[in-house]
Short mmCIF file of C-alpha atoms in Angstrom, two decimals:
data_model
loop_
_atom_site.label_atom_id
_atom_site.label_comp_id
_atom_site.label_asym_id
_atom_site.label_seq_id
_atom_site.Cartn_x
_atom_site.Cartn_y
_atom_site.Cartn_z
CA UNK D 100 -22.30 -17.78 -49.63
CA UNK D 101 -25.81 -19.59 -49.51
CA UNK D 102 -23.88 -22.99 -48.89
CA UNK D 103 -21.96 -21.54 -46.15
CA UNK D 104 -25.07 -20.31 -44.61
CA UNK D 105 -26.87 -23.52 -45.07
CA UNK D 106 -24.32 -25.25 -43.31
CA UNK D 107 -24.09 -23.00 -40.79
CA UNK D 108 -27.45 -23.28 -39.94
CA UNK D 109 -27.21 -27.13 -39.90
CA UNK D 110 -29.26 -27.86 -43.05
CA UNK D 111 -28.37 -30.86 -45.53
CA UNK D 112 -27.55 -28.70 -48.45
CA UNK D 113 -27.94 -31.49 -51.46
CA UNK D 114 -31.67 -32.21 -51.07
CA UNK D 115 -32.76 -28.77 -50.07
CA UNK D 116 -31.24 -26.99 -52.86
CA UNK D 117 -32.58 -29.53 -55.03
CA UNK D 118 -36.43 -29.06 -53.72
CA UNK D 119 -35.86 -25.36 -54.01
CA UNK D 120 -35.20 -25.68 -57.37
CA UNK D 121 -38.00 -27.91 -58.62
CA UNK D 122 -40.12 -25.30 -56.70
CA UNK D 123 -38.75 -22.40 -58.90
CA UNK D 124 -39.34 -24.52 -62.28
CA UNK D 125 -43.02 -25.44 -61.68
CA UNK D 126 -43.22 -21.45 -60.69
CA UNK D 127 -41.72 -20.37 -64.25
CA UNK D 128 -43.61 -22.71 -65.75
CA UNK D 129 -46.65 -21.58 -69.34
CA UNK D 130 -45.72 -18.35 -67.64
CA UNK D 131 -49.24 -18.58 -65.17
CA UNK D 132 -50.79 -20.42 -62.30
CA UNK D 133 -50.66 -24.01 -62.17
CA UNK D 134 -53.58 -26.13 -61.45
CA UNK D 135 -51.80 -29.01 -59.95
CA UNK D 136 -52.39 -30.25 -56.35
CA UNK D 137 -49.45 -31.46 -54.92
CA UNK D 138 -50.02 -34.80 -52.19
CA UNK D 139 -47.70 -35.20 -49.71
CA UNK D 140 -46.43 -37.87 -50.65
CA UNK D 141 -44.80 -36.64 -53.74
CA UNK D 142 -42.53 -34.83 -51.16
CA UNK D 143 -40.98 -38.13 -51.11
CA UNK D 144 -39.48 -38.12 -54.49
CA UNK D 145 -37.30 -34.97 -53.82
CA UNK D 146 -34.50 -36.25 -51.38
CA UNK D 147 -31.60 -37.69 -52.95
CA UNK D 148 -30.63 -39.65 -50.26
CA UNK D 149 -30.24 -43.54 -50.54
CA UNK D 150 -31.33 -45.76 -48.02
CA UNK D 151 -28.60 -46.34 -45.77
CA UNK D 152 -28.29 -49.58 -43.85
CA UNK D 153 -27.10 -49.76 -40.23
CA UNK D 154 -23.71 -50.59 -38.83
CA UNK D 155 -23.89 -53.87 -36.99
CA UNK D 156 -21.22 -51.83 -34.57
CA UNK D 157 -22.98 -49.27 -34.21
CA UNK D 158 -26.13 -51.93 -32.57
CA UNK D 159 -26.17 -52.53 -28.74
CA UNK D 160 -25.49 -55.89 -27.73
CA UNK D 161 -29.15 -57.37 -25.86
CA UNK D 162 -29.14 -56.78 -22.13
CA UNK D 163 -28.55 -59.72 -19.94
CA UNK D 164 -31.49 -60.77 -18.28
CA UNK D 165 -31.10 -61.30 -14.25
CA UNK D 166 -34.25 -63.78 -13.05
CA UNK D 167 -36.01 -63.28 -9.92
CA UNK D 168 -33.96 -65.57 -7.46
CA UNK D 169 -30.34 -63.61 -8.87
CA UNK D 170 -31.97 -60.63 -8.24
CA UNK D 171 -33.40 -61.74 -4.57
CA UNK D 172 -29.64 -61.88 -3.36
CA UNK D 173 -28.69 -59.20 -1.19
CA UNK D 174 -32.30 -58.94 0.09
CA UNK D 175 -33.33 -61.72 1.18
CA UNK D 176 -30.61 -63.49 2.11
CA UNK D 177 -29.58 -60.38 4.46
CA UNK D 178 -28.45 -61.18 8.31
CA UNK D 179 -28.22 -59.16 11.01
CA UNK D 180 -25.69 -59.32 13.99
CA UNK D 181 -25.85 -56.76 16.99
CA UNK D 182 -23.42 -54.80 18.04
CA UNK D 183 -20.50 -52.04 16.65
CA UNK D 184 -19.59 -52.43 12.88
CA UNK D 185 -16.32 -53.94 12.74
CA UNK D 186 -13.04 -51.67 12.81
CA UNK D 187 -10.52 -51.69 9.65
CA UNK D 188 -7.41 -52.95 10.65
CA UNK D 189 -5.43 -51.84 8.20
CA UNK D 190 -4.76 -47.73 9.07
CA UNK D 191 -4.71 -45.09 6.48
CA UNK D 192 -0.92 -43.73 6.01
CA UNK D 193 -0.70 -40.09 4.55
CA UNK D 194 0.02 -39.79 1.14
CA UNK D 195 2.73 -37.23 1.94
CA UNK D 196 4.20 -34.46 4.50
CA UNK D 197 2.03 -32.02 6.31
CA UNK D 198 1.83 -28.89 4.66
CA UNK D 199 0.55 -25.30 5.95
CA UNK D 200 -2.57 -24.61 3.87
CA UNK D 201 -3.21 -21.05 3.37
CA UNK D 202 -5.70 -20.06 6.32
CA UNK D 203 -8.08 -17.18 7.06
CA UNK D 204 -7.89 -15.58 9.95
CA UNK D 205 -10.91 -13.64 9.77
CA UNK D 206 -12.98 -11.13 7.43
CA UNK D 207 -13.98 -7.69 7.08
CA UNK D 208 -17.50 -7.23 5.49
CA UNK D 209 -17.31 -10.58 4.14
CA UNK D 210 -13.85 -9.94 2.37
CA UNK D 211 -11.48 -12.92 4.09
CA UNK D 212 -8.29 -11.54 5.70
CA UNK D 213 -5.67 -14.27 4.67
CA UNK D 214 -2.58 -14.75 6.77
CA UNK D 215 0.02 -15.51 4.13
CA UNK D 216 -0.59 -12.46 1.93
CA UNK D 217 -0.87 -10.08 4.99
CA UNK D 218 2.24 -11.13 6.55
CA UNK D 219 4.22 -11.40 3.40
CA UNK D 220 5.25 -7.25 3.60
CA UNK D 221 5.85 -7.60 7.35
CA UNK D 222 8.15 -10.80 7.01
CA UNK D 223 11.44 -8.63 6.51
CA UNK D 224 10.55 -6.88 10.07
CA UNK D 225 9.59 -9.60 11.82
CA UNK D 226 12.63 -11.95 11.08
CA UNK D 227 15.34 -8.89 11.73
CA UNK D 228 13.43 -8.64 15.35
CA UNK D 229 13.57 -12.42 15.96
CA UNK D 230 16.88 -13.04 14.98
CA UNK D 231 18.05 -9.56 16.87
CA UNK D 232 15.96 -10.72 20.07
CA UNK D 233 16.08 -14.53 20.02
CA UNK D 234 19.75 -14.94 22.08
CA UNK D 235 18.03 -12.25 24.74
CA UNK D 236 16.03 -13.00 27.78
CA UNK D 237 12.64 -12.99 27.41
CA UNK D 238 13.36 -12.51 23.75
CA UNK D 239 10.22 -14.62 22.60
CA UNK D 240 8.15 -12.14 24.89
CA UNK D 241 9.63 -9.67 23.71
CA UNK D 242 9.48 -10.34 19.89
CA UNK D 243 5.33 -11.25 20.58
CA UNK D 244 4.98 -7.88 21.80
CA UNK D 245 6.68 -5.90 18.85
CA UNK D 246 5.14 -7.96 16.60
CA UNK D 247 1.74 -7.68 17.84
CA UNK D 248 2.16 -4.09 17.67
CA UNK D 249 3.44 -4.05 14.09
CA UNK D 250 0.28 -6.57 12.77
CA UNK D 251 -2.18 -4.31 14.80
CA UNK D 252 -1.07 -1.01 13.05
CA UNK D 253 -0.97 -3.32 9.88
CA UNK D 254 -4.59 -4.27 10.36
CA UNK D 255 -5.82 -1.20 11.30
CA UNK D 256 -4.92 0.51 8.26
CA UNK D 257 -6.56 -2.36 6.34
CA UNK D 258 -9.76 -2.27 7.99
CA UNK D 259 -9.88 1.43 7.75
CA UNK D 260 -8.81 1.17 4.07
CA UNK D 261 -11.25 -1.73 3.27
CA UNK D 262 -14.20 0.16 5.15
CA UNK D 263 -13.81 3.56 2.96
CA UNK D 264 -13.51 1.46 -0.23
CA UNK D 265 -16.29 -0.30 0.43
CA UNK D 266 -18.23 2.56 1.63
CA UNK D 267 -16.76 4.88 -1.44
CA UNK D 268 -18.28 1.78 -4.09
CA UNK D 269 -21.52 1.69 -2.67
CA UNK D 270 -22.24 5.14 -3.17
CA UNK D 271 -21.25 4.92 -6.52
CA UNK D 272 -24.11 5.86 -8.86
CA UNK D 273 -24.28 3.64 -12.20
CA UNK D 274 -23.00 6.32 -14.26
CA UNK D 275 -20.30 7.31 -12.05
CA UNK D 276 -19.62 3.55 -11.53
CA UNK D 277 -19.23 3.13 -15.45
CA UNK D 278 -17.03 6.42 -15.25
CA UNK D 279 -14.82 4.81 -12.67
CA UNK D 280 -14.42 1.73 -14.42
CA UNK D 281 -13.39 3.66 -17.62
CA UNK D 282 -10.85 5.83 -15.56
CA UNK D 283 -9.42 2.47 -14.51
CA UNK D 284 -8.84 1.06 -18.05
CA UNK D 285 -7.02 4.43 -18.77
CA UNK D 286 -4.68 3.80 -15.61
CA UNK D 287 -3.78 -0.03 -17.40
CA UNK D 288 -3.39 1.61 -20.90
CA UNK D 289 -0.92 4.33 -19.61
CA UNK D 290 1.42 1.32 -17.45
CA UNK D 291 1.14 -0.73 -20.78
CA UNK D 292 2.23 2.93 -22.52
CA UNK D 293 4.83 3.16 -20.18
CA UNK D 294 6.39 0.13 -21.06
CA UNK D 295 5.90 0.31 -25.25
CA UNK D 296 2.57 -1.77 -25.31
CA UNK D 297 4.00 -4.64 -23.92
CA UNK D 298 1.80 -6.04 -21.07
CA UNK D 299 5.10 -8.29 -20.03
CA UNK D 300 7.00 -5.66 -20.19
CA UNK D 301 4.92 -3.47 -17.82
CA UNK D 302 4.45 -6.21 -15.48
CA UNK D 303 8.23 -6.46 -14.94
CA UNK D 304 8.84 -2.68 -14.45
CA UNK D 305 6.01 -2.58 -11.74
CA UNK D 306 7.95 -5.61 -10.12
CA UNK D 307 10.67 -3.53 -10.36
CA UNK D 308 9.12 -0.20 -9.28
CA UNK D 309 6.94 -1.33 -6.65
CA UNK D 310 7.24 -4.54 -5.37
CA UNK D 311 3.74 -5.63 -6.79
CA UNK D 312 2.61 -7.52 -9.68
CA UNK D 313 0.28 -5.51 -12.08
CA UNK D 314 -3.07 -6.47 -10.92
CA UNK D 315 -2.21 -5.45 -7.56
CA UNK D 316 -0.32 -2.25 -8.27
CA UNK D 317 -3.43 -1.32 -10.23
CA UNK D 318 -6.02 -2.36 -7.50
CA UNK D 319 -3.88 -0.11 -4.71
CA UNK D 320 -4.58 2.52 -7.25
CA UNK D 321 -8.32 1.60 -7.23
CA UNK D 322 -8.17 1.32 -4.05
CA UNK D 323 -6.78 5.01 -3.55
CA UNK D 324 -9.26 6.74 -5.85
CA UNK D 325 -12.16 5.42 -3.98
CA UNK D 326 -10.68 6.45 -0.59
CA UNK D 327 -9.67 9.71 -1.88
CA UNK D 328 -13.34 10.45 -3.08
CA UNK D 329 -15.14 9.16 -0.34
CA UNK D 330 -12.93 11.37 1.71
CA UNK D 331 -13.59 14.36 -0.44
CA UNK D 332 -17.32 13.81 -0.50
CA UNK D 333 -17.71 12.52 2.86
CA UNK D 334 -14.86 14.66 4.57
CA UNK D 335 -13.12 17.58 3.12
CA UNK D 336 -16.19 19.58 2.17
CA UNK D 337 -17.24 19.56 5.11
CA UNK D 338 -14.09 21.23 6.72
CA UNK D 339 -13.85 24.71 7.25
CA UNK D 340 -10.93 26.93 8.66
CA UNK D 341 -11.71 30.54 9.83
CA UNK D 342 -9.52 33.64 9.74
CA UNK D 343 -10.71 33.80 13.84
CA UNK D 344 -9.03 30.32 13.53
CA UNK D 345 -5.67 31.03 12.28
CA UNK D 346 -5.65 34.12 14.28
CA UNK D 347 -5.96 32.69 17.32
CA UNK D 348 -3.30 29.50 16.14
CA UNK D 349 -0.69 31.96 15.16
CA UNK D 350 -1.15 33.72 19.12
CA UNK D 351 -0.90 30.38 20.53
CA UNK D 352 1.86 29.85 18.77
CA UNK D 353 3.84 32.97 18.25
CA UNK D 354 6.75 31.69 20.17
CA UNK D 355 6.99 29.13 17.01
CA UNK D 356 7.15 32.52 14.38
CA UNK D 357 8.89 34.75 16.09
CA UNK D 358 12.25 32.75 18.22
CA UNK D 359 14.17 34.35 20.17
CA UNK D 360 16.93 35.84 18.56
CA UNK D 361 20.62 33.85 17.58
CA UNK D 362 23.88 34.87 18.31
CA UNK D 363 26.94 33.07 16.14
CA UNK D 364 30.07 33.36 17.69
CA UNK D 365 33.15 32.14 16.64
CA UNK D 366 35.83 31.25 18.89
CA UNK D 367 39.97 30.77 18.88
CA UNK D 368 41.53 28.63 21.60
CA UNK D 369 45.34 28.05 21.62
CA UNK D 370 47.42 26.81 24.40
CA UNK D 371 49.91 29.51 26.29
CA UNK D 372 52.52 26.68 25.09
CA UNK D 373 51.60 27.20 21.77
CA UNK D 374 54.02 30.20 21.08
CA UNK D 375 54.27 29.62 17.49
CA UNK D 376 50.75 29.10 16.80
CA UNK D 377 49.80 32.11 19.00
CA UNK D 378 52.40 34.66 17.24
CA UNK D 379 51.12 33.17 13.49
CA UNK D 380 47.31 33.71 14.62
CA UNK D 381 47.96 36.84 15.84
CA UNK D 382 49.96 38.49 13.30
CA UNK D 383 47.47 37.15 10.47
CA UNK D 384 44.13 38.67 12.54
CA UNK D 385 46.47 41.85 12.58
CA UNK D 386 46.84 41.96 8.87
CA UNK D 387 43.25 41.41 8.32
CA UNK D 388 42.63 38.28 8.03
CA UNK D 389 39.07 36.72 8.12
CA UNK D 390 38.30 35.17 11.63
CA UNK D 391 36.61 32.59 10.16
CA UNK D 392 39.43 31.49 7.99
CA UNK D 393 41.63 31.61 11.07
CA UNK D 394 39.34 29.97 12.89
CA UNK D 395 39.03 26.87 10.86
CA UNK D 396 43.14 26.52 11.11
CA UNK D 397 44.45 23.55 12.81
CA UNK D 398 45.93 26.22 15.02
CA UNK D 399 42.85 26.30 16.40
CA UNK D 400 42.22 24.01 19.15
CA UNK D 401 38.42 24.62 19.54
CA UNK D 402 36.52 22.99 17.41
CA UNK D 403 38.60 24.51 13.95
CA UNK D 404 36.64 21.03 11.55
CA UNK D 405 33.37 23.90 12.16
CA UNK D 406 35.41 26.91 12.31
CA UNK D 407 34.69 27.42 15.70
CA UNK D 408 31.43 28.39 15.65
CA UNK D 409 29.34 28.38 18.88
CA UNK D 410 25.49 29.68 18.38
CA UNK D 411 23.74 31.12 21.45
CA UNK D 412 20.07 31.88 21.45
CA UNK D 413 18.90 34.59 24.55
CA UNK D 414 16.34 36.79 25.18
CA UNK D 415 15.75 39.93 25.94
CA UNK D 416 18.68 43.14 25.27
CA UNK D 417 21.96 41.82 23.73
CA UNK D 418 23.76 43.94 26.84
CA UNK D 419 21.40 41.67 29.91
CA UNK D 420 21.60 38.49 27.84
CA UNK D 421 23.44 35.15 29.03
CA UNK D 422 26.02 33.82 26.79
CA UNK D 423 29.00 31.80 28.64
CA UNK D 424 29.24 30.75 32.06
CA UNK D 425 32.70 32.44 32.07
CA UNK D 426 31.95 35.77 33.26
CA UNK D 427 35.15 37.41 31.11
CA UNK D 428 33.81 35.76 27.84
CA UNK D 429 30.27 36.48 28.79
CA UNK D 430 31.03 39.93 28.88
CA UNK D 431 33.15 40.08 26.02
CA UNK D 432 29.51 38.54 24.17
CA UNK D 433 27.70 41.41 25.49
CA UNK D 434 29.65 44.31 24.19
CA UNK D 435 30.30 43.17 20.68
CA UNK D 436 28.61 44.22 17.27
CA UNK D 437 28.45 41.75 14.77
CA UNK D 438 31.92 41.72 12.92
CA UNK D 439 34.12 42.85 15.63
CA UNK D 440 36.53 40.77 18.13
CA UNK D 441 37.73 40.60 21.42
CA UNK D 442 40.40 38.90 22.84
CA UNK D 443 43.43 37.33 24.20
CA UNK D 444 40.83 36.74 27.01
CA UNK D 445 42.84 34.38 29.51
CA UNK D 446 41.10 31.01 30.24
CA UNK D 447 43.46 29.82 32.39
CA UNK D 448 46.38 27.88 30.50
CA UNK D 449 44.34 28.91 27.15
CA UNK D 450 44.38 31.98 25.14
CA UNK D 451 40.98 32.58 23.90
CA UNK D 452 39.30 35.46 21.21
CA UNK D 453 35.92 35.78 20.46
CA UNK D 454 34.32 37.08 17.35
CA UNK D 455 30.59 38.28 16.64
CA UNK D 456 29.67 36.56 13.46
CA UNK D 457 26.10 37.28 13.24
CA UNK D 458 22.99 38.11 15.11
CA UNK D 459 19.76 36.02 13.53
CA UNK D 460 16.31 37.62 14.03
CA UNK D 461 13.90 35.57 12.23
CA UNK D 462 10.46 37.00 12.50
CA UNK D 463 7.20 35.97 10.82
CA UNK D 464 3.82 37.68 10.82
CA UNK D 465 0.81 36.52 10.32
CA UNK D 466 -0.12 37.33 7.01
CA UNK D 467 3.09 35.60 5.85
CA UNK D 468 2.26 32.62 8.25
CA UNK D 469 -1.91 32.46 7.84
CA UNK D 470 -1.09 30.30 4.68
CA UNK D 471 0.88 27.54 6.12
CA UNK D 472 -1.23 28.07 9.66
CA UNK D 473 -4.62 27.99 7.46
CA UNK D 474 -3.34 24.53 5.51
CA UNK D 475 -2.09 22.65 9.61
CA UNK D 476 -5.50 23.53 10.99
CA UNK D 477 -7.25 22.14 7.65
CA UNK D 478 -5.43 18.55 7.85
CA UNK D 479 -5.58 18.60 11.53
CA UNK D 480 -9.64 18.94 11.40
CA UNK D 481 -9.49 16.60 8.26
CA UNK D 482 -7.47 14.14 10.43
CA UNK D 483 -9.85 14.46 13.21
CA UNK D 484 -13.06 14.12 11.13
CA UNK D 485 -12.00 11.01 9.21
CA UNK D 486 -11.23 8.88 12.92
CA UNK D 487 -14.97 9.27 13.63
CA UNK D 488 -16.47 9.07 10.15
CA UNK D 489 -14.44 5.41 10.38
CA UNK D 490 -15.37 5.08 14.13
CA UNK D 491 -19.27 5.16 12.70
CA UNK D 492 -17.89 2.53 9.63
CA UNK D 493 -16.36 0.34 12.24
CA UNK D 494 -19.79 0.27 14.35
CA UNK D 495 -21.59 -0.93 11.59
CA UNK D 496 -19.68 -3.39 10.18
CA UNK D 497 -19.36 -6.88 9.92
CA UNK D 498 -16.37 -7.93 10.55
CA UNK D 499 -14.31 -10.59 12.79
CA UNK D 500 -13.06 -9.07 16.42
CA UNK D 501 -9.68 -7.28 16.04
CA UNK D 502 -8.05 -8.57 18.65
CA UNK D 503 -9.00 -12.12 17.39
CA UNK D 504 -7.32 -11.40 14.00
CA UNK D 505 -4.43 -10.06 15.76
CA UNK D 506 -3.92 -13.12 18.07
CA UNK D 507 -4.74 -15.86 14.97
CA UNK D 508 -1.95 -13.50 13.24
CA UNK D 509 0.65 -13.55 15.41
CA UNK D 510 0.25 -17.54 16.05
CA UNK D 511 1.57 -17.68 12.14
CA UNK D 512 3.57 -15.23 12.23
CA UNK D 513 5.68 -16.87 14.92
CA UNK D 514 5.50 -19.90 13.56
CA UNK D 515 7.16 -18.79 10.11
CA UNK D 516 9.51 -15.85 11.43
CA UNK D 517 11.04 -16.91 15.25
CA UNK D 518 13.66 -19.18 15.57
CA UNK D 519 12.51 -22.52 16.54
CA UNK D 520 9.31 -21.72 17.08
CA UNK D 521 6.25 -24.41 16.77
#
């Protein structure tokens, strides 16, 4: 232990350990004080180590020795000539092919937006549009146009996402900051839990999963915390939804709750010419047979794959309402009560009978529809609230013009993804 720590701390251990002991015997010594003075020079006498002579190798060789008229050459000797300083003639040949090198196209509070990685999602898109408008006219146009759209929505979600995550870390107090940075750790130890403790393993099931590798799945999740509480602190409190609000929704909207009502007919058409199919039909609806399962015969030439089934919606009275432009089957409509039939009713070459199915009346009020109503106006307002809380982010922020990032963008992206392009 003691030579381990001796060496450790970079101390020769033989002639220490050596003094240290003479020390303790003249201490131990008749049992008392001694009287002795001890010179420095006796010091001397308590290393162990033998004179060691040097290693010619180890000796530099003598410097060579430049006299004054060597060392005047160059400087005195120096001549000037007028004019440009000459040209080499031999030019300088590339050492290989021009490559793209990764560029930046711009920056959001200092964070560089780099083209590569923000195109590299969109590059599916872009080359199905290029390759679906390249053989039309004015494809290129075209194709510039969809895909400025498509990097423009792109961008705008990143500066808005960029701008609350920002915002969101700033606020951060250094004890929530500490708490957010432990909840983080927990969201890698449950992926690596996920996948048995295996941090390979985990990184090829988020490939897998997501379409990320593991340091970016688990910043997007960063990145979604911190929006989500800057929204809720920022935001969401500060919404409120009244019951003189969702009263006055659900009157705006009480067409939406309460539709008119649905009529859901069934119809049978078979040809006069049909004589076999129009004795079967009719002597099976005599013995009670289900319309519907009549209806759905190949018998039936109207429609029998749905059974025949032709849904109305009207308003007002069942007995004013319009159902058919033919006036005999319109009035047929009118008279019946669910379940009941009418018919032959002549349609010309066509024999024709109609059946009631059902009536639908589907009527909400508005304490069954405050909830839903109460949660619409609440993201609506949220919605609304977060466009100008990021309206006042975007004012103050430093970052490169968006319709400069949008043009660099699109000069790449055409380059990589159109068909001949340059």
């Amino acid at each position: 232990m003691i030579h381990r720590f001796l060496r450790t701390a970079g101390v020769r251990t033989p002639g220490v350990f050596l003094a240290a002991l003479l020390v303790l015997a003249g201490c131990e010594s008749d049992g008392g004080r001694s009287k002795a003075r001890l010179a420095p020079s006796e010091f001397a006498l308590l290393t162990t180590d033998a004179a060691i002579e040097p290693d010619p190798s180890t000796i530099p060789p003598p410097g060579e020795v430049t006299g004054p008229i060597s060392a005047s050459e160059g400087i005195l000797d120096v001549k000037a000539i007028p004019g440009p300083p000459p040209v080499a003639r031999v030019e300088a040949a590339p050492v290989e092919g021009a490559s793209l090198v990764e560029a930046t196209v711009g920056s959001i509070n200092g964070k560089p937006i780099y083209a590569s990685a923000f195109l590299d999602d969109l590059g599916a898109s872009l080359s199905a549009q290029a390759r679906e408008l390249a053989a039309r006219p004015r494809g290129r146009e075209l194709w510039r146009q969809a895909a400025a759209a498509e990097i423009r929505g792109k961008l705008d979600r990143t500066i808005e996402d960029e701008l609350l995550r920002a915002e969101a870390m700033g606020n951060l107090a250094p004890e929530q900051r500490q708490g957010f940075f432990a909840f983080m750790q927990s969201l890698q130890r449950e992926e690596l839990s996920k996948s048995g403790g295996s941090m390979e393993a985990a990184r090829r099931r988020v490939a897998e999963t997501e379409s990320l590798s593991l340091d970016q799945y688990l910043r997007q999740r960063e990145q979604q915390a911190l929006i989500r509480s800057e929204l809720q602190r920022k935001v969401r409190r500060g919404v409120n939804v009244t019951w003189r609000d969702i009263k006055l929704e659900y009157d705006r909207t009480w067409a939406n709750w309460n539709p008119d009502p649905l009529a859901v007919f069934r119809m049978v058409q078979i040809p006069n010419s049909a004589a076999e199919d129009l004795q079967e039909f009719q002597t099976r609806l005599s013995a009670g047979e289900p319309f519907a399962t009549l209806a759905a015969l190949p018998l039936n030439r109207n429609d029998s794959a749905k059974g025949g089934v032709r849904s109305v919606r009207f308003t007002g009275p069942q007995a004013e309402a319009n159902f058919f432009a033919n006036a005999d089957l319109n009035t047929a409509a009118r008279t019946l009560a669910p379940g009941q039939t009418a018919g032959p009713i002549a349609l010309g070459p066509i024999s024709a009978w109609l059946h009631l199915d059902r009536i639908e009346q589907t009527s909400i009020g508005l304490y069954e529809a405050q909830r839903k109503i109460s949660d619409d106006l609440f993201e609506a307002q949220v919605r609304e609230e977060v466009m100008r809380y990021i309206g006042r982010l975007r004012e103050r922020a430093n970052m490169t013009s968006v319709e400069e990032m949008v043009a660099r963008l699109l000069v790449v992206a055409e380059e990589r993804y159109y068909p001949s392009a340059r």
